Amino acid sequence: MTEKKFYITTPIYYVNDVPHIGHAYTTIAADVAARFKRLEGYDVFFLTGTDEHGQKVQQAAHDLKVTPQQHVDKLHQRFKELWVKLNISNSDFIRTTEERHKVLVCDILQNLYDKDEIYRDSYEGWYCTPCERFWTEKDLQEGNCPECKRKVEKIEEHNYFFRMGKYQEWLVEKIKSDPHFILPASRRNEVLGFLEKPLEDLCISRPKSRLPWGIPLPFDKDYVTYVWFDALINYISIHGSLDDIKASGFWPADHNMVGKDILTTHAVYWSTMLKAIGLEPPKNIFAHGWWTVNGQKMSKSLHNVVEPNQLADQFGVDVIRYFLLREVPFGLDGDFSHKALIGRLNSDLANNLGNLLNRTVNMMKKYFDGAVPTPGNKEEEDIGLENKAREVIEEVRTLLEELSFNKILQKIWELVDITNQYIDKTGPWNLAKTDEGKERLKTVMYNAAESLRVLGVLLFPFMPKSCESLMLQLGVSNTIEEQGMASVEKWGNLSPGTQTQKARQLFPRIEDKQAAKILAELETKSKKEDEDKISIDDFMKVDLRTGKILEAEKVKKSKKLIQLKIDIGTEKRQILAGIAESYEPEDLIGRTVIIVANLKPAKLMGIESQGMVLAASNGEKILLAGFDSEPGKGIQVR
Ligand code: MSP
C-alpha cells in the first residue's frame, strides 16, 4: 500500500432536505480534490453521507405515520442516487443511524464522561424547536429565535455538558499559529472574532421525553445525544474504533470541507471535541460560500430551488461540474443563472476546448490517416508550448493545496488557449502543401495531440466522462487513472503511432435559438408559479369569521358529515362539515370555530351548506382550527 494518504470529507447532509445545487457543490468540489490526489498516487479516502437524527426527522416520520428509521432508510437514497448520477467517487457513505457510527459515538461519550469532560447540570434557556437550539435571554431578537425568528419556549431541565470552554485558549492559539487550519483567511478571522467572547460549555444532550430520535447517552438512558455532537463524529466513526482511527493513517483529515454556515460548529465544537478525545484537529477546515439563484436565496417558498438532477439531464453532468467550480472562487458566494451556464458551455467548453480536440483529431485523420506522427526537431514555438504546459501543471498542484478550483480552471484554460494559438500560428493547412512543411507538420500535430492529452489528465478530476472520451478520440488506451499526473510531468508521453479515432463533439453548443427557448421556458415556468400565487386583495375577498356552534348532529347515511348550526354574530348558519370520524356531535356544542362566511351555498346529501368550517387533516385525524383563548363570535379572522 502507498504511504501517501489523503482524506477529504463533505458535511453529512440533513436526510430530509431535498438535494439541491448547494449540496451538489460541496460534493463535486470534494470529488475533484479526491480525484486529483488519486492521480498523484495518493491512497485517497473520500467520505460523504447523511445526518439522520433530530427533531425534524422525528416530526416528518410522525406526520407520515412511519417510524423514523423507515423514513431515513427511504430518504437517504435521494442523496446516494444523486451522487451516482453526478459521477461522485466517494469511498464510502456514512449514515448516522448505522451501528458502526453509533458504537463510536457511545464510546466517545462514555470515555469523556469517565474523564469528567462531560458533566450534568441544570439548565434554563429559551428553546427553538425548528432550529433545535437553546438560546440565552440576550440572544433573542424581540423575544424570538435570532435565527428563524420564530417563537421560543422557556425550558428548564437537567442536561449534560461538554467542557468546551476550557479549550478556548488552546483553540485561539491553534488558529493563530496555523494559517492553513481555517480557510479562506476571511473566515478564519470570523472564527477568531467569535472566540473573543468567553466560550461556554456545550450542551450535548436532549431529554428523551422531548426528543426520542437520537443516540441514547450510554451513561443515562433518559437522554439522547445532541445531533451536532453525534453528526461531527461521522468523520472518524467511518474508520472504526479510536485505535483503528489512529492506525488507519486517515486522521487528521486533509480537508473537512463545509459551507460557511456551519463553520463555527466545525472550527469550534469539532476541534475541541477532538482535543478532548485525544485526536488532532483536521489539517484544514475549508468553508465555501453560498449559491443564490438569480440574486435570490434558494428556497422552496420562492420556487427557485435548482435541482441538480434536472440540470444534469438538460445540460450534462460534466457541464454542471465545470460550471459550479469555474464560475465563482471557492470560498466566495456565487449567483446561479442558466444564462451564465449556457454562456460558459458555449464559450469555454464547446468553442475553446471542444473545438481544439475536434480540429486536432480531424487534421490527424486528414494528414496522417489518424496515426500520431513521430515529432522532429523542436523549434521555439514548440518549446514555448511545452514550457507553458509545465508551468500550468506546477501551478495547478500549488493551487490545489488551497482548493482554488476556479483559479485551477483558469490556469488550465491558458493551456487550451495557447494550444489553439499554436495551431493557428503554425498553420498545419499551409504546412501540408510542401514537402518541407510536411516534416514540420509531424511535430506540430504531435504537440497538439500531446497538449490535449495533458489537458485530458488535468481536467479529468473536473469532467471525468468527457476526458475519458477525449482520450478515446486521441486513441490512448490507458485509462487516465493509469496515466496519472506522473505521465504529464515530462512532455512526450503520447506514443507515436497511436491510432486516433473518429472526431466527436465533446460539448455540443447550445445555439442562440435553442438557448432563447430554454430561457423562455424557465421564465414561463417561474411566471406560472407567480401566477398561481394570490394577491393580498384576492385573500381579502375571503370572509373568514369566528362562529359558535349551537347545534350538531350526524347526517344520516353519511360516515363523514356533521350538520352544524353556527352563530356567526350577524346571523345563524347551517353548515355541513366532514368531521364525523374525528368528533362526536355533543363535544362540538359551544365550541368556537373559523368559518368561510362568503362561500356560495352548496347542497351535500340533499342538505344546504351555507359556508365552510376550517380544519386540518394530518392523515390520521381531522382537527378543527381554533384559538388559544375564546375570541367571541362574529370576529373577522385575518
Ligand atoms: N447536517 C448538517 C451538517 C453536519 S456535518 C457534521 C448540515 N446539513 S445541510 O444539509 O443543511 O447542509 C449541508 C451543506 O450544504 C452545508 O455545507 C451547507 O453550507 C451547504 N449548502 C446548503 N445550501 C447551500 C447553498 N445555497 N449554497 C452552497 N452551499 C449550501 O448543515
Coordinates of N, CA, C and O in Angstrom, one line a residue, residues 120-180:
R120 N -23.1 16.8 34.4 CA -24.5 17.0 34.4 C -24.8 18.3 35.2 O -24.1 18.6 36.1
D121 N -25.7 19.1 34.6 CA -26.1 20.3 35.3 C -27.5 20.7 35.0 O -28.0 20.2 34.0
S122 N -28.0 21.6 35.8 CA -29.4 22.1 35.4 C -29.2 23.2 34.4 O -28.2 23.9 34.4
Y123 N -30.2 23.4 33.6 CA -30.1 24.4 32.5 C -31.4 25.0 32.3 O -32.4 24.4 32.2
E124 N -31.3 26.3 32.2 CA -32.6 27.1 31.8 C -32.3 27.9 30.6 O -31.2 28.6 30.5
G125 N -33.1 27.8 29.6 CA -32.9 28.5 28.4 C -34.1 28.6 27.6 O -35.2 28.1 27.9
W126 N -34.0 29.4 26.5 CA -35.1 29.5 25.5 C -34.8 28.6 24.4 O -33.8 28.6 23.8
Y127 N -35.8 27.7 24.1 CA -35.6 26.7 23.2 C -36.4 26.9 21.9 O -37.6 27.3 21.9
C128 N -35.7 26.8 20.8 CA -36.4 27.0 19.5 C -36.5 25.6 18.9 O -35.5 25.0 18.5
T129 N -37.7 25.1 18.7 CA -37.9 23.7 18.2 C -37.5 23.6 16.8 O -36.7 22.7 16.5
P130 N -37.9 24.5 15.8 CA -37.4 24.3 14.4 C -35.9 24.2 14.3 O -35.3 23.5 13.6
C131 N -35.2 25.1 15.1 CA -33.7 25.1 15.0 C -33.0 24.1 15.9 O -31.8 23.9 15.8
E132 N -33.8 23.5 16.8 CA -33.3 22.5 17.8 C -32.2 23.1 18.6 O -31.1 22.5 18.7
R133 N -32.4 24.4 19.0 CA -31.3 25.1 19.7 C -31.8 25.8 20.9 O -32.9 26.4 20.9
F134 N -30.9 25.9 21.9 CA -31.2 26.7 23.1 C -30.6 28.1 22.8 O -29.5 28.2 22.2
W135 N -31.3 29.1 23.3 CA -30.7 30.5 23.2 C -30.8 31.1 24.6 O -31.6 30.8 25.4
T136 N -29.9 32.0 24.9 CA -29.9 32.7 26.2 C -30.8 33.9 26.0 O -31.1 34.3 24.8
E137 N -31.3 34.5 27.1 CA -32.2 35.7 27.0 C -31.6 36.8 26.1 O -32.3 37.3 25.2
K138 N -30.3 37.0 26.2 CA -29.7 38.1 25.4 C -29.6 37.8 23.9 O -29.4 38.7 23.1
D139 N -29.6 36.5 23.6 CA -29.5 36.1 22.2 C -30.8 36.5 21.4 O -30.8 36.7 20.2
L140 N -32.0 36.5 22.2 CA -33.3 36.6 21.5 C -33.4 37.9 20.8 O -32.9 38.9 21.2
Q141 N -34.2 37.9 19.7 CA -34.5 39.2 19.0 C -36.0 39.4 19.1 O -36.8 38.6 18.6
E142 N -36.3 40.5 19.7 CA -37.7 40.8 20.0 C -38.4 39.5 20.6 O -39.6 39.2 20.3
G143 N -37.7 38.8 21.5 CA -38.3 37.7 22.1 C -38.4 36.4 21.3 O -38.8 35.4 21.7
N144 N -37.9 36.5 20.1 CA -38.0 35.3 19.2 C -36.6 34.8 18.9 O -35.6 35.4 19.2
C145 N -36.6 33.6 18.2 CA -35.3 33.0 17.9 C -34.5 33.9 16.9 O -35.1 34.4 15.9
P146 N -33.2 34.2 17.2 CA -32.5 35.1 16.4 C -32.2 34.5 15.0 O -31.9 35.2 14.1
E147 N -32.3 33.1 14.8 CA -32.0 32.5 13.6 C -33.3 32.5 12.6 O -33.3 33.0 11.5
C148 N -34.3 31.8 13.2 CA -35.5 31.6 12.3 C -36.6 32.6 12.6 O -37.7 32.6 11.9
K149 N -36.4 33.4 13.7 CA -37.4 34.5 14.1 C -38.7 33.9 14.6 O -39.7 34.7 14.7
R150 N -38.7 32.6 14.9 CA -40.0 32.1 15.3 C -40.0 32.1 16.9 O -39.0 32.4 17.5
K151 N -41.2 31.7 17.4 CA -41.4 31.7 18.8 C -40.5 30.7 19.5 O -40.3 29.6 19.0
V152 N -40.0 31.1 20.7 CA -39.2 30.2 21.5 C -39.9 29.8 22.8 O -40.8 30.5 23.2
E153 N -39.5 28.7 23.4 CA -40.2 28.3 24.7 C -39.1 28.3 25.8 O -38.0 27.9 25.6
K154 N -39.6 28.7 27.0 CA -38.6 28.7 28.1 C -38.6 27.3 28.6 O -39.6 26.7 29.0
I155 N -37.4 26.7 28.7 CA -37.3 25.3 29.2 C -36.3 25.3 30.3 O -35.2 25.8 30.2
E156 N -36.6 24.6 31.4 CA -35.7 24.3 32.4 C -35.5 22.8 32.6 O -36.5 22.1 32.8
E157 N -34.3 22.3 32.5 CA -34.1 20.9 32.6 C -32.7 20.6 32.9 O -31.8 21.4 32.9
H158 N -32.5 19.3 33.3 CA -31.1 18.9 33.6 C -30.6 18.4 32.2 O -31.3 17.8 31.4
N159 N -29.3 18.6 32.0 CA -28.7 18.2 30.8 C -27.2 17.9 31.0 O -26.7 18.1 32.1
Y160 N -26.6 17.3 30.0 CA -25.2 17.0 30.1 C -24.4 18.0 29.3 O -24.8 18.4 28.2
F161 N -23.2 18.4 29.8 CA -22.4 19.4 29.1 C -21.0 18.9 28.9 O -20.4 18.3 29.7
F162 N -20.5 19.3 27.7 CA -19.1 19.1 27.4 C -18.3 20.3 27.8 O -18.6 21.4 27.4
R163 N -17.1 20.1 28.5 CA -16.3 21.2 28.9 C -15.6 21.9 27.8 O -14.3 21.8 27.7
M164 N -16.3 22.5 26.9 CA -15.7 23.1 25.7 C -14.9 24.3 26.1 O -13.9 24.6 25.5
G165 N -15.5 25.1 27.1 CA -14.9 26.4 27.4 C -13.4 26.3 27.8 O -12.7 27.2 27.4
K166 N -13.0 25.2 28.4 CA -11.6 25.1 28.9 C -10.6 25.1 27.7 O -9.4 25.2 27.9
Y167 N -11.1 24.8 26.5 CA -10.2 24.7 25.4 C -10.1 26.0 24.6 O -9.4 26.0 23.5
Q168 N -10.7 27.0 25.1 CA -10.7 28.3 24.3 C -9.3 28.8 23.9 O -9.0 29.1 22.8
E169 N -8.5 28.9 24.9 CA -7.1 29.4 24.7 C -6.3 28.6 23.7 O -5.7 29.1 22.8
W170 N -6.4 27.3 23.9 CA -5.7 26.3 23.0 C -6.2 26.6 21.6 O -5.4 26.6 20.6
L171 N -7.5 26.7 21.4 CA -8.1 26.8 20.1 C -7.6 28.1 19.4 O -7.2 28.1 18.2
V172 N -7.7 29.2 20.2 CA -7.3 30.5 19.6 C -5.8 30.4 19.1 O -5.4 30.8 18.0
E173 N -5.0 29.8 20.0 CA -3.6 29.6 19.6 C -3.4 28.8 18.4 O -2.6 29.1 17.5
K174 N -4.2 27.7 18.3 CA -4.1 26.8 17.1 C -4.4 27.6 15.9 O -3.8 27.5 14.8
I175 N -5.5 28.3 15.9 CA -6.0 29.1 14.7 C -4.9 30.1 14.3 O -4.6 30.3 13.1
K176 N -4.4 30.8 15.3 CA -3.4 31.9 15.0 C -2.1 31.3 14.5 O -1.5 31.9 13.6
S177 N -1.7 30.2 15.0 CA -0.4 29.7 14.7 C -0.4 28.8 13.4 O 0.7 28.5 12.8
D178 N -1.6 28.4 12.9 CA -1.6 27.6 11.7 C -2.5 28.2 10.7 O -3.7 28.0 10.6
P179 N -1.9 29.0 9.8 CA -2.8 29.7 8.8 C -3.5 28.8 7.8 O -4.5 29.2 7.2
H180 N -3.1 27.5 7.7 CA -3.8 26.6 6.8 C -5.0 26.0 7.5 O -5.8 25.4 6.8

